[in-house]
Short mmCIF file of C-alpha atoms in Angstrom, two decimals:
data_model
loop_
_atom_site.label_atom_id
_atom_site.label_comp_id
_atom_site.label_asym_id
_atom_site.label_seq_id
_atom_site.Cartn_x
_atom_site.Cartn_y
_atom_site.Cartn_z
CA UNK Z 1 -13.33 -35.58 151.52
CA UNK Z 2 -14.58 -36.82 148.05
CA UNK Z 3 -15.48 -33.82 145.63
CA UNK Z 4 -15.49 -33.14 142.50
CA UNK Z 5 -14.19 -29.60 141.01
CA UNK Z 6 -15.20 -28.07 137.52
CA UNK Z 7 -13.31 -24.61 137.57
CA UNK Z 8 -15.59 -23.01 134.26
CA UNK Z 9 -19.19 -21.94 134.89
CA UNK Z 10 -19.40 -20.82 131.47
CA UNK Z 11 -17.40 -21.80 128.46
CA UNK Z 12 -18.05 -20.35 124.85
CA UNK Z 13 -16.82 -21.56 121.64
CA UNK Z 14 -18.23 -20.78 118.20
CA UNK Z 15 -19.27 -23.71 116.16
CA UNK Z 16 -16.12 -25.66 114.47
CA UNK Z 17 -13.83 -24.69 117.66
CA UNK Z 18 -11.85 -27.19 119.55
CA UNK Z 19 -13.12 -27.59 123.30
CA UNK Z 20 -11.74 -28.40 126.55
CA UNK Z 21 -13.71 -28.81 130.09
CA UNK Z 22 -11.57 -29.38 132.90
CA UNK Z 23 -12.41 -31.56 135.67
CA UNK Z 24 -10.68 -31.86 139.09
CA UNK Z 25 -11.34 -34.48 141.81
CA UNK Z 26 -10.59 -35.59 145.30
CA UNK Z 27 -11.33 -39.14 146.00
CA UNK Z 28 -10.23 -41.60 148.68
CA UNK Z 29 -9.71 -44.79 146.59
CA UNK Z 30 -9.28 -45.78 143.20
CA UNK Z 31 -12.25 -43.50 140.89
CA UNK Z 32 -14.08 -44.19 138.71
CA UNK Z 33 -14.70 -41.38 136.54
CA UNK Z 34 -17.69 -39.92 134.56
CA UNK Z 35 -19.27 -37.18 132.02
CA UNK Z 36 -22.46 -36.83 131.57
CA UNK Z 37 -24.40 -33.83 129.29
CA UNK Z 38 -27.42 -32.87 130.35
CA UNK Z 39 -29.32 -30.63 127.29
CA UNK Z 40 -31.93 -28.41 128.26
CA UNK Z 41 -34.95 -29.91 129.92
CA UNK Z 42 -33.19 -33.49 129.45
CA UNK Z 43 -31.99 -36.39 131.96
CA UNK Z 44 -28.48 -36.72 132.21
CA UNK Z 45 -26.76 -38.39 129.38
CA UNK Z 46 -23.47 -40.27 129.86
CA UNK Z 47 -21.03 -39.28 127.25
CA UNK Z 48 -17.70 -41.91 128.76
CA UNK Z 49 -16.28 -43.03 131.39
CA UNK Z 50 -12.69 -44.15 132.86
CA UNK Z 51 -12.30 -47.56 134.93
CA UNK Z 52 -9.03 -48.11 134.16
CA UNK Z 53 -6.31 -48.90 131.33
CA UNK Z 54 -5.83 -46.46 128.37
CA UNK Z 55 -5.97 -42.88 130.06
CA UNK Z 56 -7.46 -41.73 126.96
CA UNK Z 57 -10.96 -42.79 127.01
CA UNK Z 58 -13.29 -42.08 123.59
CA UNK Z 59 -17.01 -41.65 124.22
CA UNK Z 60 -19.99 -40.89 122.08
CA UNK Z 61 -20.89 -37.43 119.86
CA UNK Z 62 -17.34 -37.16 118.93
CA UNK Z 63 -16.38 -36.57 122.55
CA UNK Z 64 -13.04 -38.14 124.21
CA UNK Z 65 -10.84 -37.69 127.60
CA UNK Z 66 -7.94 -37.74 129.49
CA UNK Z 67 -7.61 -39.07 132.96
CA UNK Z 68 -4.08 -38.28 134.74
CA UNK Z 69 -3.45 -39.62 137.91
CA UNK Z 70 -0.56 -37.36 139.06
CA UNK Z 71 -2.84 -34.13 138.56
CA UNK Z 72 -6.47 -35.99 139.85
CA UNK Z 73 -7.56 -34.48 136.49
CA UNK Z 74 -10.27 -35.66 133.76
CA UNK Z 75 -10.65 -33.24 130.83
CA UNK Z 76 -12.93 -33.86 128.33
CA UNK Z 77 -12.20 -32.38 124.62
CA UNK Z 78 -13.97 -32.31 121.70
CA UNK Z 79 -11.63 -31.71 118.19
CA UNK Z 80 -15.18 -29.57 116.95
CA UNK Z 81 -17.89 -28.28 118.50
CA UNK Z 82 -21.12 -28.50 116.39
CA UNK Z 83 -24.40 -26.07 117.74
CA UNK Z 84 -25.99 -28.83 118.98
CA UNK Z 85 -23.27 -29.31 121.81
CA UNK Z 86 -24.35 -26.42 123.52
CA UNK Z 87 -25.64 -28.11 127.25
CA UNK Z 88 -23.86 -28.32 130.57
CA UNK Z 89 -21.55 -30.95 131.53
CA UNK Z 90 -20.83 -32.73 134.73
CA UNK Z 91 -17.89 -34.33 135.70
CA UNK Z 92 -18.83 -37.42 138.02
CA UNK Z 93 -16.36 -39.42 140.64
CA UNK Z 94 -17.37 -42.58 141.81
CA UNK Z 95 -16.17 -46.02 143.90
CA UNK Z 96 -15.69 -49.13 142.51
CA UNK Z 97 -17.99 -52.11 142.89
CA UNK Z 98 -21.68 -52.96 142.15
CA UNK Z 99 -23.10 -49.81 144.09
CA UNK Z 100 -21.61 -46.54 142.99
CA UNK Z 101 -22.83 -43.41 144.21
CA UNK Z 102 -21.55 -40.90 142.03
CA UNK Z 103 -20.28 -36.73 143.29
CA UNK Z 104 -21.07 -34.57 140.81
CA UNK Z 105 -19.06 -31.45 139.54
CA UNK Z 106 -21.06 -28.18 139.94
CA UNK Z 107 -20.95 -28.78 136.16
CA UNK Z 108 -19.95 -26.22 132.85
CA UNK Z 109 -22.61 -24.45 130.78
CA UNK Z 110 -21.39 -24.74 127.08
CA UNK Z 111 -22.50 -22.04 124.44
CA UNK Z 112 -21.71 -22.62 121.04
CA UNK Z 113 -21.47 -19.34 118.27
CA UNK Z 114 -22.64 -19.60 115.28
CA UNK J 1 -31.65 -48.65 124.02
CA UNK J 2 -33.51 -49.20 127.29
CA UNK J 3 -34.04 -46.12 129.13
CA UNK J 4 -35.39 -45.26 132.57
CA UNK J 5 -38.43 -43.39 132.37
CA UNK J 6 -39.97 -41.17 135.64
CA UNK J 7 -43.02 -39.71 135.66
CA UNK J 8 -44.42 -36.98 136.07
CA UNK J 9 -42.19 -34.83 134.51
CA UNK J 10 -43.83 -31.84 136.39
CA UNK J 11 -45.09 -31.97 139.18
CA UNK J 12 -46.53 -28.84 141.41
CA UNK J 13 -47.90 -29.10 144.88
CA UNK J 14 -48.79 -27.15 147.74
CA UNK J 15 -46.60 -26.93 150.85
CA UNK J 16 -47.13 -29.35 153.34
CA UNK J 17 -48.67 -31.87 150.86
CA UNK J 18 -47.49 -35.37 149.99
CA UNK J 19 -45.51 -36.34 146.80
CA UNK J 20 -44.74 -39.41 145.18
CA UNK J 21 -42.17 -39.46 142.73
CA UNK J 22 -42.07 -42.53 140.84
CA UNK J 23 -39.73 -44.21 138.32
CA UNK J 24 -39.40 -47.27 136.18
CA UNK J 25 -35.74 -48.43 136.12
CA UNK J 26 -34.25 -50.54 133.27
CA UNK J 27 -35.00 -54.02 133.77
CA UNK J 28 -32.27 -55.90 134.74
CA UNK J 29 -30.68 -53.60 136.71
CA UNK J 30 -30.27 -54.21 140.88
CA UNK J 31 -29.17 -51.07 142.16
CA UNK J 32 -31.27 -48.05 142.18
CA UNK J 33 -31.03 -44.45 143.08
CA UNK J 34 -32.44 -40.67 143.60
CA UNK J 35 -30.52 -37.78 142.52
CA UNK J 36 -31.60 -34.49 143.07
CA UNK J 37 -31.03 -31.07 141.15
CA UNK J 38 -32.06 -27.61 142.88
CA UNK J 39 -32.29 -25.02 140.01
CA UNK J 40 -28.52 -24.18 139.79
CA UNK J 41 -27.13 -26.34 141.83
CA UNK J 42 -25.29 -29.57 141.29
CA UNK J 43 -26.57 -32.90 141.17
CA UNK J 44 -26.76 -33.77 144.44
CA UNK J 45 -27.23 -38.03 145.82
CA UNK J 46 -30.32 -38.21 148.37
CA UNK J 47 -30.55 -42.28 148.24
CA UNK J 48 -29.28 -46.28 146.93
CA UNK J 49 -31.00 -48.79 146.85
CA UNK J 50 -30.27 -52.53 146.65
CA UNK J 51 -32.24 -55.64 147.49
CA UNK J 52 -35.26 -54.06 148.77
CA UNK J 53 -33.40 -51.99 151.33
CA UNK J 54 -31.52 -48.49 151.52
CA UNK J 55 -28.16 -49.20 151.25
CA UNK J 56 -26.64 -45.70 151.67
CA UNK J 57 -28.47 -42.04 152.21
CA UNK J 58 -27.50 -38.66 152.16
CA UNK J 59 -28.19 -35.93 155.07
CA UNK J 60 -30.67 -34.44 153.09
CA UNK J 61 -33.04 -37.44 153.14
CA UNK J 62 -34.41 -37.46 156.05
CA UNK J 63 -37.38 -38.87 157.75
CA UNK J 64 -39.82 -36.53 155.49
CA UNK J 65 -38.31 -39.15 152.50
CA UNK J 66 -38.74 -42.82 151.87
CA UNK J 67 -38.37 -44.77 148.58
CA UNK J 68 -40.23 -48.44 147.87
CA UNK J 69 -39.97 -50.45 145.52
CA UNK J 70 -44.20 -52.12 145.24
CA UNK J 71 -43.04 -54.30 142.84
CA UNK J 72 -40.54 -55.29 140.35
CA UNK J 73 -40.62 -52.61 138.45
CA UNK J 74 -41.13 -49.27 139.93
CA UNK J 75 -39.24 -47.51 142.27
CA UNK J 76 -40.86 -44.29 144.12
CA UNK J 77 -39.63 -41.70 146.43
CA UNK J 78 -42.35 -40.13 148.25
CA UNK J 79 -41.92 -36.59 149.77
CA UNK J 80 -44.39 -36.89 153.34
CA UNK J 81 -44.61 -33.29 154.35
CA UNK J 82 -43.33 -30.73 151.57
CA UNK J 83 -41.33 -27.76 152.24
CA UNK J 84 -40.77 -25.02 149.57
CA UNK J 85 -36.80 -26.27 149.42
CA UNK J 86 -37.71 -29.68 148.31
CA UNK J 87 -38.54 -27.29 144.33
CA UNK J 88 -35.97 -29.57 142.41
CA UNK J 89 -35.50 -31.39 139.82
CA UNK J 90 -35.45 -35.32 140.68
CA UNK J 91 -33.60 -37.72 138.74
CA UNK J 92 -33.84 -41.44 139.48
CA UNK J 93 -31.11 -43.81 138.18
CA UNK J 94 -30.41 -47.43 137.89
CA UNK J 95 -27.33 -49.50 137.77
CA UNK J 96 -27.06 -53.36 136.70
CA UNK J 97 -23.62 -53.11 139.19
CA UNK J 98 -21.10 -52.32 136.41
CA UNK J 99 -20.73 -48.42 137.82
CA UNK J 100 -22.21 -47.53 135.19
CA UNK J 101 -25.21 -45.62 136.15
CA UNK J 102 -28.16 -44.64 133.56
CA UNK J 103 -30.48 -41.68 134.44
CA UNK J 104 -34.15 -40.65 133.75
CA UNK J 105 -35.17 -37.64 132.34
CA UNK J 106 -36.18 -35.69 135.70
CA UNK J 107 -39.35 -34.83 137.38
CA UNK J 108 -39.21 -31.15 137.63
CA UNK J 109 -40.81 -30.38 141.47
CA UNK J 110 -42.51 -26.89 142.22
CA UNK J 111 -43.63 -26.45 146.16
CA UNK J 112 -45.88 -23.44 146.45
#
């Protein structure tokens, strides 16, 4: 079955803090993988994404991640939170190919301290 | 950067009534698609769409949904009979078939 796992409801960091969200995924063929951020009252915006090559993928607001195979893992870390960070995150597994229907995560509510 | 834009962005009905939910995609994208978001809950696929037809749906869409595209820009999903568990937030999303898909900023659905 095709899921997608994020283990932390609720992560809190105070403002300058390294961050890490974990993501965890079961998928039948090669992913595709995805975060998005969705801020309050906001769409969801798509931070990066892995197709393939370079496990390490860099994305936008400062935001990077690591895909690894052998542990059907993509964590996405941040070297320093700012405040305006604080929003939930979903992890996103997807097919390859013109249609994609992406599986969300149950996605991670981030609070950043002042 | 284009965007895809939905409106409303509330939208509250009474049980029982119709809904249309409509959404303009970016504009050289092919694929198309409703997400939705019960308060809480994860974001959950209800429908694609590619060359005017459905190309995959989910168990929740059912025959109380259908989506159109009238023309070539909008994309709707209509709700036919409304129950109080369709209250969600509905994103729509679009796709020019890179896998790459870009999503709207919601409309937020309250069934009374």
């Amino acid at each position: 079955a095709q899921s997608v796992t994020q283990p932390d409801i609720h992560i809190t960091v105070s403002e300058g803090a390294s961050l890490e969200l974990r993501c965890n995924y079961s998928y039948g063929a090669t992913p595709y993988l995805f975060w998005y951020v969705q801020s309050p009252g906001q769409g969801l915006q798509l931070l990066l994404k892995y197709f393939s090559g370079d496990t390490l993928v860099q994305g936008i607001k400062g935001f990077e991640a690591e895909f690894k195979r052998s542990q059907s893992s993509f964590t996405l870390r941040k070297p320093s939170v700012h405040w305006s960070d604080a929003a939930e995150y979903f992890c996103a597994v997807g097919g390859t190919g013109g249609y994609n229907k992406l599986i969300f995560g149950a996605g991670t509510r981030l609070a950043v301290h002042p | 950067e284009p965007e895809v834009t939905q409106t409303p962005s509330h939208q509250v009905t009474q049980m029982g009534q119709e809904v249309i939910l409509r959404c303009v995609p970016i504009s050289n994208h092919l694929y198309f698609y409703w997400y939705r978001q019960i308060l809480g809950q994860k974001v959950e696929f209800l429908v694609s769409f590619y060359n005017n037809e459905i190309s995959e749906k989910s168990e929740i869409f059912d025959d109380q949904f259908s989506v159109e595209r009238p023309d070539g820009s909008n994309f709707t999903l209509k709700i036919r009979s409304t129950k109080l568990e369709d209250s969600a937030m509905y994103f729509c999303a679009s796709s020019s078939g890179d896998s790459k898909l870009f999503f709207g900023s919601g409309t937020q659905l309250s069934v009374l």
